[in-house]
Amino acid sequence: EVQLVESGGGLVQPGGSLRLSCAASGFTDDDYAVGWFRQAPGKEREGVSCITSAASSVRTTFYADSVKGRFTMSRDIAKNTVYLQMNSLKPEDTAVYYCAAQVTGTTRYDYWGQGTQVTVSS
């Protein structure tokens, strides 16, 4: 059974930092992309960043304009874990953050974690 488990959320003051983790299990190989999404109260879910499959010859990350230069996504293949380093946090970053996996060859993110709350407030 595939599982994605997020951790690392919490309460932080504006300008602070957090590192989210997404631990994956149950995949038969590393050939899947991982994305981070967030959903704030009363708003639609939005994509934050994504990283290409570990099996890809070229490792590429993408970021939403709202987080470029502040967030960094990385992947530890040995630990089957993806990270989202979030710096210079703003109140508008407050949301539930989810990681999701898209197996290469499929057209959508089929596997989702349970989410972790990030609150940026003074």
PDB file of C-alpha atoms in Angstrom:
ATOM      1  CA  GLU A   1       0.000   0.000   0.000  1.00  0.00           C
ATOM      2  CA  VAL A   2       1.342   3.392  -0.996  1.00  0.00           C
ATOM      3  CA  GLN A   3       1.530   5.937   1.786  1.00  0.00           C
ATOM      4  CA  LEU A   4       2.675   9.531   1.987  1.00  0.00           C
ATOM      5  CA  VAL A   5       3.144  11.036   5.436  1.00  0.00           C
ATOM      6  CA  GLU A   6       3.818  14.734   5.922  1.00  0.00           C
ATOM      7  CA  SER A   7       5.417  16.250   8.999  1.00  0.00           C
ATOM      8  CA  GLY A   8       7.087  19.448  10.096  1.00  0.00           C
ATOM      9  CA  GLY A   9       4.198  21.868  10.160  1.00  0.00           C
ATOM     10  CA  GLY A  10       3.568  24.250  13.016  1.00  0.00           C
ATOM     11  CA  LEU A  11       3.238  27.836  14.150  1.00  0.00           C
ATOM     12  CA  VAL A  12       5.939  30.282  13.094  1.00  0.00           C
ATOM     13  CA  GLN A  13       6.302  34.046  13.137  1.00  0.00           C
ATOM     14  CA  PRO A  14       6.451  36.024   9.907  1.00  0.00           C
ATOM     15  CA  GLY A  15       9.941  35.877   8.469  1.00  0.00           C
ATOM     16  CA  GLY A  16      10.585  32.517  10.071  1.00  0.00           C
ATOM     17  CA  SER A  17      11.324  29.137   8.537  1.00  0.00           C
ATOM     18  CA  LEU A  18       9.945  25.627   8.551  1.00  0.00           C
ATOM     19  CA  ARG A  19      10.957  22.422   6.831  1.00  0.00           C
ATOM     20  CA  LEU A  20       8.231  20.036   5.780  1.00  0.00           C
ATOM     21  CA  SER A  21       8.939  16.368   5.129  1.00  0.00           C
ATOM     22  CA  CYS A  22       7.023  13.888   3.031  1.00  0.00           C
ATOM     23  CA  ALA A  23       7.952  10.266   3.675  1.00  0.00           C
ATOM     24  CA  ALA A  24       6.874   7.835   0.974  1.00  0.00           C
ATOM     25  CA  SER A  25       6.397   4.085   1.270  1.00  0.00           C
ATOM     26  CA  GLY A  26       4.881   1.294  -0.761  1.00  0.00           C
ATOM     27  CA  PHE A  27       6.176   2.336  -4.171  1.00  0.00           C
ATOM     28  CA  THR A  28       7.814  -0.392  -6.215  1.00  0.00           C
ATOM     29  CA  ASP A  29      10.461   1.977  -7.536  1.00  0.00           C
ATOM     30  CA  ASP A  30      11.463   5.659  -7.516  1.00  0.00           C
ATOM     31  CA  ASP A  31       9.775   6.526 -10.776  1.00  0.00           C
ATOM     32  CA  TYR A  32       7.290   9.102  -9.527  1.00  0.00           C
ATOM     33  CA  ALA A  33       7.165  12.866  -9.290  1.00  0.00           C
ATOM     34  CA  VAL A  34       6.231  14.556  -6.038  1.00  0.00           C
ATOM     35  CA  GLY A  35       4.348  17.782  -5.600  1.00  0.00           C
ATOM     36  CA  TRP A  36       3.553  20.028  -2.672  1.00  0.00           C
ATOM     37  CA  PHE A  37       0.129  21.640  -2.558  1.00  0.00           C
ATOM     38  CA  ARG A  38      -1.582  23.861  -0.034  1.00  0.00           C
ATOM     39  CA  GLN A  39      -5.098  24.886   0.834  1.00  0.00           C
ATOM     40  CA  ALA A  40      -5.989  27.879   2.942  1.00  0.00           C
ATOM     41  CA  PRO A  41      -9.406  28.258   4.594  1.00  0.00           C
ATOM     42  CA  GLY A  42     -12.009  29.315   2.068  1.00  0.00           C
ATOM     43  CA  LYS A  43      -9.609  28.992  -0.843  1.00  0.00           C
ATOM     44  CA  GLU A  44      -8.985  26.396  -3.507  1.00  0.00           C
ATOM     45  CA  ARG A  45      -6.034  24.059  -3.333  1.00  0.00           C
ATOM     46  CA  GLU A  46      -3.017  25.405  -5.165  1.00  0.00           C
ATOM     47  CA  GLY A  47       0.233  23.907  -6.341  1.00  0.00           C
ATOM     48  CA  VAL A  48       3.331  25.103  -4.521  1.00  0.00           C
ATOM     49  CA  SER A  49       6.177  23.126  -6.025  1.00  0.00           C
ATOM     50  CA  CYS A  50       7.057  19.830  -7.619  1.00  0.00           C
ATOM     51  CA  ILE A  51      10.094  17.719  -8.349  1.00  0.00           C
ATOM     52  CA  THR A  52      10.571  15.274 -11.182  1.00  0.00           C
ATOM     53  CA  SER A  53      10.901  11.535 -10.831  1.00  0.00           C
ATOM     54  CA  ALA A  54      14.015  10.177  -9.121  1.00  0.00           C
ATOM     55  CA  ALA A  55      14.376   7.888 -12.132  1.00  0.00           C
ATOM     56  CA  SER A  56      14.643  10.842 -14.465  1.00  0.00           C
ATOM     57  CA  SER A  57      18.071  11.627 -15.859  1.00  0.00           C
ATOM     58  CA  VAL A  58      17.414  15.297 -15.194  1.00  0.00           C
ATOM     59  CA  ARG A  59      16.214  16.378 -11.770  1.00  0.00           C
ATOM     60  CA  THR A  60      14.021  19.450 -12.078  1.00  0.00           C
ATOM     61  CA  THR A  61      11.999  21.428  -9.600  1.00  0.00           C
ATOM     62  CA  PHE A  62       9.201  23.894 -10.282  1.00  0.00           C
ATOM     63  CA  TYR A  63       7.788  26.588  -8.026  1.00  0.00           C
ATOM     64  CA  ALA A  64       4.715  28.750  -7.939  1.00  0.00           C
ATOM     65  CA  ASP A  65       5.518  32.428  -8.414  1.00  0.00           C
ATOM     66  CA  SER A  66       4.270  33.159  -4.911  1.00  0.00           C
ATOM     67  CA  VAL A  67       7.020  31.046  -3.322  1.00  0.00           C
ATOM     68  CA  LYS A  68       9.936  31.401  -5.746  1.00  0.00           C
ATOM     69  CA  GLY A  69      13.093  32.463  -3.982  1.00  0.00           C
ATOM     70  CA  ARG A  70      11.674  31.531  -0.574  1.00  0.00           C
ATOM     71  CA  PHE A  71      10.859  27.808  -0.814  1.00  0.00           C
ATOM     72  CA  THR A  72      13.205  25.014  -1.848  1.00  0.00           C
ATOM     73  CA  MET A  73      12.171  21.474  -2.628  1.00  0.00           C
ATOM     74  CA  SER A  74      14.591  18.567  -2.416  1.00  0.00           C
ATOM     75  CA  ARG A  75      14.554  14.810  -2.506  1.00  0.00           C
ATOM     76  CA  ASP A  76      16.507  12.193  -0.541  1.00  0.00           C
ATOM     77  CA  ILE A  77      16.201   9.040  -2.607  1.00  0.00           C
ATOM     78  CA  ALA A  78      17.809   6.808   0.007  1.00  0.00           C
ATOM     79  CA  LYS A  79      15.241   7.888   2.595  1.00  0.00           C
ATOM     80  CA  ASN A  80      12.293   8.001   0.171  1.00  0.00           C
ATOM     81  CA  THR A  81      11.632  11.456   1.527  1.00  0.00           C
ATOM     82  CA  VAL A  82      10.931  14.794  -0.078  1.00  0.00           C
ATOM     83  CA  TYR A  83      11.451  18.073   1.730  1.00  0.00           C
ATOM     84  CA  LEU A  84      10.087  21.577   1.404  1.00  0.00           C
ATOM     85  CA  GLN A  85      12.289  24.181   3.026  1.00  0.00           C
ATOM     86  CA  MET A  86      10.223  27.292   3.591  1.00  0.00           C
ATOM     87  CA  ASN A  87      12.012  30.542   4.434  1.00  0.00           C
ATOM     88  CA  SER A  88      10.836  34.117   4.852  1.00  0.00           C
ATOM     89  CA  LEU A  89       7.371  32.881   5.642  1.00  0.00           C
ATOM     90  CA  LYS A  90       4.441  35.259   5.300  1.00  0.00           C
ATOM     91  CA  PRO A  91       0.962  35.166   6.855  1.00  0.00           C
ATOM     92  CA  GLU A  92      -0.436  34.353   3.416  1.00  0.00           C
ATOM     93  CA  ASP A  93       1.545  31.098   3.476  1.00  0.00           C
ATOM     94  CA  THR A  94      -0.796  29.848   6.198  1.00  0.00           C
ATOM     95  CA  ALA A  95      -2.503  26.697   4.928  1.00  0.00           C
ATOM     96  CA  VAL A  96      -2.660  22.946   5.170  1.00  0.00           C
ATOM     97  CA  TYR A  97       0.202  21.578   3.102  1.00  0.00           C
ATOM     98  CA  TYR A  98      -0.104  18.287   1.273  1.00  0.00           C
ATOM     99  CA  CYS A  99       2.384  16.207  -0.643  1.00  0.00           C
ATOM    100  CA  ALA A 100       1.261  14.068  -3.538  1.00  0.00           C
ATOM    101  CA  ALA A 101       2.842  11.576  -5.923  1.00  0.00           C
ATOM    102  CA  GLN A 102       2.357  11.106  -9.633  1.00  0.00           C
ATOM    103  CA  VAL A 103       3.656   7.858 -11.065  1.00  0.00           C
ATOM    104  CA  THR A 104       5.454   8.312 -14.383  1.00  0.00           C
ATOM    105  CA  GLY A 105       3.121   7.522 -17.253  1.00  0.00           C
ATOM    106  CA  THR A 106       0.000   8.622 -15.420  1.00  0.00           C
ATOM    107  CA  THR A 107      -1.703  11.972 -15.816  1.00  0.00           C
ATOM    108  CA  ARG A 108      -2.532  13.012 -12.294  1.00  0.00           C
ATOM    109  CA  TYR A 109      -1.427  12.858  -8.687  1.00  0.00           C
ATOM    110  CA  ASP A 110      -3.042   9.672  -7.432  1.00  0.00           C
ATOM    111  CA  TYR A 111      -1.482   9.458  -3.994  1.00  0.00           C
ATOM    112  CA  TRP A 112      -1.903  12.078  -1.292  1.00  0.00           C
ATOM    113  CA  GLY A 113      -0.758  12.567   2.259  1.00  0.00           C
ATOM    114  CA  GLN A 114      -3.000  13.619   5.114  1.00  0.00           C
ATOM    115  CA  GLY A 115      -1.656  17.161   5.256  1.00  0.00           C
ATOM    116  CA  THR A 116       0.200  19.235   7.818  1.00  0.00           C
ATOM    117  CA  GLN A 117      -0.874  22.624   9.129  1.00  0.00           C
ATOM    118  CA  VAL A 118       1.396  25.628   8.681  1.00  0.00           C
ATOM    119  CA  THR A 119       0.402  28.810  10.490  1.00  0.00           C
ATOM    120  CA  VAL A 120       2.361  32.009  10.066  1.00  0.00           C
ATOM    121  CA  SER A 121       1.345  34.534  12.664  1.00  0.00           C
ATOM    122  CA  SER A 122       2.801  36.921  15.184  1.00  0.00           C
TER     123      SER A 122
END
